[in-house]
């Protein structure tokens, strides 16, 4: 059973298009996240939701809009894609408490041409 | 703000060599500390964790000790294998759900 699954695994699209990435977790966790990993492997938090409520919203262009229909799902919609959006996007989840580790999905490699 | 500093990579070792990857942190409060490993084409996996000072996390032969006095959480393994080749991330979290990651250290183990 895949604990945190995200789709698609690869996404190739042209500048200006709109695309979505879906994420689901079956761990029963309350909190979900989106991270962006650049070509140098640097990981940056983008958003976090706790029980469908936005709790972290880093400095991210407003072309990026997260949506959490329920606590098991957190989707990421990106409008007007730009070349600089090319990266690997990771979904993650965590249980309550600061001792809880993050559980990551396998990532979505987005390539904007 | 909170931060994590890792040694620059890549680190290249021969099989059975001793591994140390340095990690230091700055944080307000009392963070929990983690090491994650990322294999090519995969997401990050938790390798080990420590939640308070002097705790030692260990898994698959890897160890790290939470040193509050030196604000460090160095990763060690006594004898690395080719299969340990990956990128290793040190991370911390405080009570804000904000997990902070280091820049990652690539390890390459040669047979």
Short mmCIF file of C-alpha atoms in Angstrom, two decimals:
data_model
loop_
_atom_site.label_atom_id
_atom_site.label_comp_id
_atom_site.label_asym_id
_atom_site.label_seq_id
_atom_site.Cartn_x
_atom_site.Cartn_y
_atom_site.Cartn_z
CA UNK A 1 0.00 0.00 0.00
CA UNK A 2 1.36 3.37 -1.00
CA UNK A 3 1.17 5.73 1.98
CA UNK A 4 1.49 9.04 0.12
CA UNK A 5 0.75 8.87 -3.57
CA UNK A 6 0.90 11.68 -6.07
CA UNK A 7 0.03 11.83 -9.73
CA UNK A 8 1.29 12.25 -12.31
CA UNK A 9 4.91 11.14 -11.85
CA UNK A 10 6.02 13.15 -14.87
CA UNK A 11 4.43 16.24 -16.34
CA UNK A 12 5.75 17.95 -19.47
CA UNK A 13 3.93 21.02 -20.65
CA UNK A 14 4.38 24.32 -22.42
CA UNK A 15 4.68 27.78 -20.94
CA UNK A 16 1.36 29.43 -20.26
CA UNK A 17 -0.55 26.21 -19.66
CA UNK A 18 -2.44 25.34 -16.47
CA UNK A 19 -1.79 22.01 -14.75
CA UNK A 20 -2.69 20.16 -11.57
CA UNK A 21 -0.91 17.65 -9.39
CA UNK A 22 -2.90 15.40 -7.10
CA UNK A 23 -1.87 13.94 -3.76
CA UNK A 24 -3.53 11.45 -1.46
CA UNK A 25 -2.40 9.91 1.82
CA UNK A 26 -3.84 6.84 3.52
CA UNK A 27 -1.98 7.25 6.80
CA UNK A 28 -4.76 9.07 8.61
CA UNK A 29 -2.53 12.12 9.09
CA UNK A 30 -3.97 15.54 9.80
CA UNK A 31 -1.39 17.65 8.04
CA UNK A 32 -0.26 17.69 4.41
CA UNK A 33 2.41 19.68 2.59
CA UNK A 34 3.75 20.66 -0.78
CA UNK A 35 7.51 21.02 -1.23
CA UNK A 36 9.45 22.12 -4.28
CA UNK A 37 12.86 20.58 -5.00
CA UNK A 38 15.08 22.40 -7.46
CA UNK A 39 17.81 20.97 -9.65
CA UNK A 40 20.34 21.30 -6.82
CA UNK A 41 18.13 19.18 -4.56
CA UNK A 42 17.20 22.13 -2.36
CA UNK A 43 13.81 21.56 -0.71
CA UNK A 44 11.51 24.47 -0.07
CA UNK A 45 8.17 24.39 1.71
CA UNK A 46 5.34 25.88 -0.30
CA UNK A 47 2.12 25.14 1.56
CA UNK A 48 0.76 23.18 4.46
CA UNK A 49 -2.80 22.24 5.39
CA UNK A 50 -4.01 20.95 8.72
CA UNK A 51 -7.47 19.39 8.62
CA UNK A 52 -8.25 21.25 5.39
CA UNK A 53 -7.12 24.58 6.84
CA UNK A 54 -4.15 26.43 5.33
CA UNK A 55 -1.47 26.85 8.00
CA UNK A 56 1.68 27.57 6.01
CA UNK A 57 1.75 29.71 2.91
CA UNK A 58 5.28 30.62 1.99
CA UNK A 59 6.27 33.25 -0.52
CA UNK A 60 4.95 31.48 -3.56
CA UNK A 61 3.52 33.17 -6.68
CA UNK A 62 -0.25 33.29 -6.55
CA UNK A 63 -0.26 31.25 -9.76
CA UNK A 64 0.11 28.31 -7.35
CA UNK A 65 -3.12 27.41 -5.58
CA UNK A 66 -3.45 24.46 -3.22
CA UNK A 67 -6.79 22.82 -2.57
CA UNK A 68 -7.65 20.36 0.17
CA UNK A 69 -11.09 18.78 -0.31
CA UNK A 70 -10.57 16.62 2.76
CA UNK A 71 -7.71 15.85 5.11
CA UNK A 72 -6.54 12.91 2.99
CA UNK A 73 -6.09 14.95 -0.18
CA UNK A 74 -4.07 18.00 -1.11
CA UNK A 75 -3.92 19.06 -4.73
CA UNK A 76 -1.76 21.71 -6.34
CA UNK A 77 -2.97 23.76 -9.27
CA UNK A 78 -0.56 25.91 -11.22
CA UNK A 79 -1.72 28.59 -13.64
CA UNK A 80 0.23 30.18 -16.46
CA UNK A 81 3.24 27.92 -16.10
CA UNK A 82 6.69 29.46 -16.48
CA UNK A 83 10.08 27.95 -17.28
CA UNK A 84 11.20 28.56 -13.69
CA UNK A 85 8.44 26.32 -12.40
CA UNK A 86 10.34 23.30 -13.68
CA UNK A 87 11.23 21.24 -10.62
CA UNK A 88 10.22 18.17 -8.68
CA UNK A 89 7.18 18.74 -6.47
CA UNK A 90 6.77 16.56 -3.41
CA UNK A 91 3.66 16.00 -1.39
CA UNK A 92 4.11 14.96 2.23
CA UNK A 93 2.04 14.32 5.33
CA UNK A 94 2.62 14.19 9.05
CA UNK A 95 0.79 13.15 12.17
CA UNK A 96 0.14 15.46 15.09
CA UNK A 97 3.01 16.47 17.33
CA UNK A 98 6.41 17.92 16.67
CA UNK A 99 8.08 14.51 16.94
CA UNK A 100 6.27 13.25 13.91
CA UNK A 101 8.35 12.80 10.78
CA UNK A 102 7.21 13.73 7.32
CA UNK A 103 6.12 10.99 4.94
CA UNK A 104 6.84 11.87 1.33
CA UNK A 105 5.33 10.85 -1.96
CA UNK A 106 7.63 9.92 -4.83
CA UNK A 107 7.42 13.31 -6.45
CA UNK A 108 6.13 14.83 -9.68
CA UNK A 109 8.79 15.98 -12.10
CA UNK A 110 7.40 19.03 -13.87
CA UNK A 111 9.13 20.21 -17.03
CA UNK A 112 7.98 23.43 -18.62
CA UNK A 113 9.16 24.00 -22.19
CA UNK B 1 14.87 32.00 11.82
CA UNK B 2 15.49 28.31 12.20
CA UNK B 3 18.07 26.78 9.88
CA UNK B 4 20.02 23.62 9.12
CA UNK B 5 23.54 23.56 7.72
CA UNK B 6 24.97 20.45 6.12
CA UNK B 7 28.41 19.75 4.76
CA UNK B 8 28.77 20.28 1.06
CA UNK B 9 28.95 17.22 -1.11
CA UNK B 10 29.50 15.14 -2.97
CA UNK B 11 31.12 12.69 -0.61
CA UNK B 12 32.84 9.82 -2.38
CA UNK B 13 33.91 6.77 -0.37
CA UNK B 14 35.07 3.25 -1.02
CA UNK B 15 32.91 0.39 0.15
CA UNK B 16 33.37 -0.42 3.86
CA UNK B 17 34.72 3.07 4.62
CA UNK B 18 33.52 5.09 7.61
CA UNK B 19 30.96 7.78 6.88
CA UNK B 20 30.35 11.09 8.63
CA UNK B 21 28.02 13.75 7.28
CA UNK B 22 28.02 16.87 9.42
CA UNK B 23 24.83 18.70 10.33
CA UNK B 24 24.41 21.72 12.60
CA UNK B 25 21.28 23.67 13.34
CA UNK B 26 19.94 26.87 14.80
CA UNK B 27 16.49 26.88 16.32
CA UNK B 28 14.37 28.64 18.87
CA UNK B 29 12.86 26.22 21.32
CA UNK B 30 13.57 22.51 21.32
CA UNK B 31 13.43 21.00 17.86
CA UNK B 32 13.13 17.40 16.85
CA UNK B 33 15.86 16.35 14.45
CA UNK B 34 15.74 13.98 11.50
CA UNK B 35 17.87 12.43 8.81
CA UNK B 36 16.18 11.58 5.53
CA UNK B 37 17.58 9.67 2.55
CA UNK B 38 16.59 10.16 -1.08
CA UNK B 39 17.42 7.50 -3.65
CA UNK B 40 17.38 8.45 -7.34
CA UNK B 41 13.89 9.04 -8.67
CA UNK B 42 12.25 8.61 -5.28
CA UNK B 43 10.87 10.72 -2.48
CA UNK B 44 12.61 11.29 0.81
CA UNK B 45 12.46 8.48 3.34
CA UNK B 46 12.95 8.88 7.05
CA UNK B 47 16.26 7.32 8.07
CA UNK B 48 16.32 8.16 11.78
CA UNK B 49 15.19 10.74 14.27
CA UNK B 50 15.91 12.15 17.73
CA UNK B 51 13.52 14.21 19.76
CA UNK B 52 15.56 15.50 22.70
CA UNK B 53 19.11 16.22 23.76
CA UNK B 54 21.44 13.20 23.99
CA UNK B 55 18.97 10.96 22.15
CA UNK B 56 20.62 8.67 19.62
CA UNK B 57 18.67 7.74 16.53
CA UNK B 58 19.73 4.64 14.63
CA UNK B 59 18.58 2.63 11.64
CA UNK B 60 20.21 0.33 9.04
CA UNK B 61 23.65 0.85 10.60
CA UNK B 62 23.35 4.65 10.56
CA UNK B 63 23.48 6.64 13.80
CA UNK B 64 23.17 10.26 14.87
CA UNK B 65 23.22 11.82 18.34
CA UNK B 66 21.33 14.98 19.26
CA UNK B 67 23.98 17.27 20.75
CA UNK B 68 22.41 20.35 22.23
CA UNK B 69 25.68 21.84 23.45
CA UNK B 70 27.13 21.88 19.94
CA UNK B 71 23.75 22.13 18.14
CA UNK B 72 24.75 19.20 15.97
CA UNK B 73 23.25 15.99 14.63
CA UNK B 74 26.02 14.35 12.61
CA UNK B 75 25.21 11.20 10.65
CA UNK B 76 27.62 8.26 10.90
CA UNK B 77 27.94 4.75 9.57
CA UNK B 78 30.78 2.41 10.30
CA UNK B 79 30.92 0.62 6.96
CA UNK B 80 29.14 1.97 3.91
CA UNK B 81 27.88 -0.12 1.01
CA UNK B 82 27.32 0.73 -2.64
CA UNK B 83 23.59 0.61 -1.93
CA UNK B 84 23.98 3.56 0.49
CA UNK B 85 24.66 5.87 -2.45
CA UNK B 86 21.96 8.54 -2.21
CA UNK B 87 21.33 12.10 -1.10
CA UNK B 88 21.06 12.61 2.66
CA UNK B 89 19.10 15.45 4.24
CA UNK B 90 19.26 16.72 7.78
CA UNK B 91 16.06 18.38 9.02
CA UNK B 92 14.43 19.87 12.07
CA UNK B 93 10.94 20.75 13.16
CA UNK B 94 9.66 22.87 15.99
CA UNK B 95 6.07 23.31 17.05
CA UNK B 96 5.01 25.19 13.94
CA UNK B 97 4.80 22.27 11.50
CA UNK B 98 7.56 24.02 9.64
CA UNK B 99 10.10 21.39 8.75
CA UNK B 100 13.43 22.93 7.78
CA UNK B 101 15.77 20.94 5.56
CA UNK B 102 19.46 21.23 4.93
CA UNK B 103 20.72 21.46 1.37
CA UNK B 104 21.39 17.73 1.12
CA UNK B 105 24.66 15.84 0.81
CA UNK B 106 25.20 13.44 -2.04
CA UNK B 107 27.02 10.25 -1.10
CA UNK B 108 28.64 8.06 -3.71
CA UNK B 109 30.06 4.72 -2.63
CA UNK B 110 32.43 2.94 -4.99
CA UNK B 111 32.83 -0.82 -5.11
#
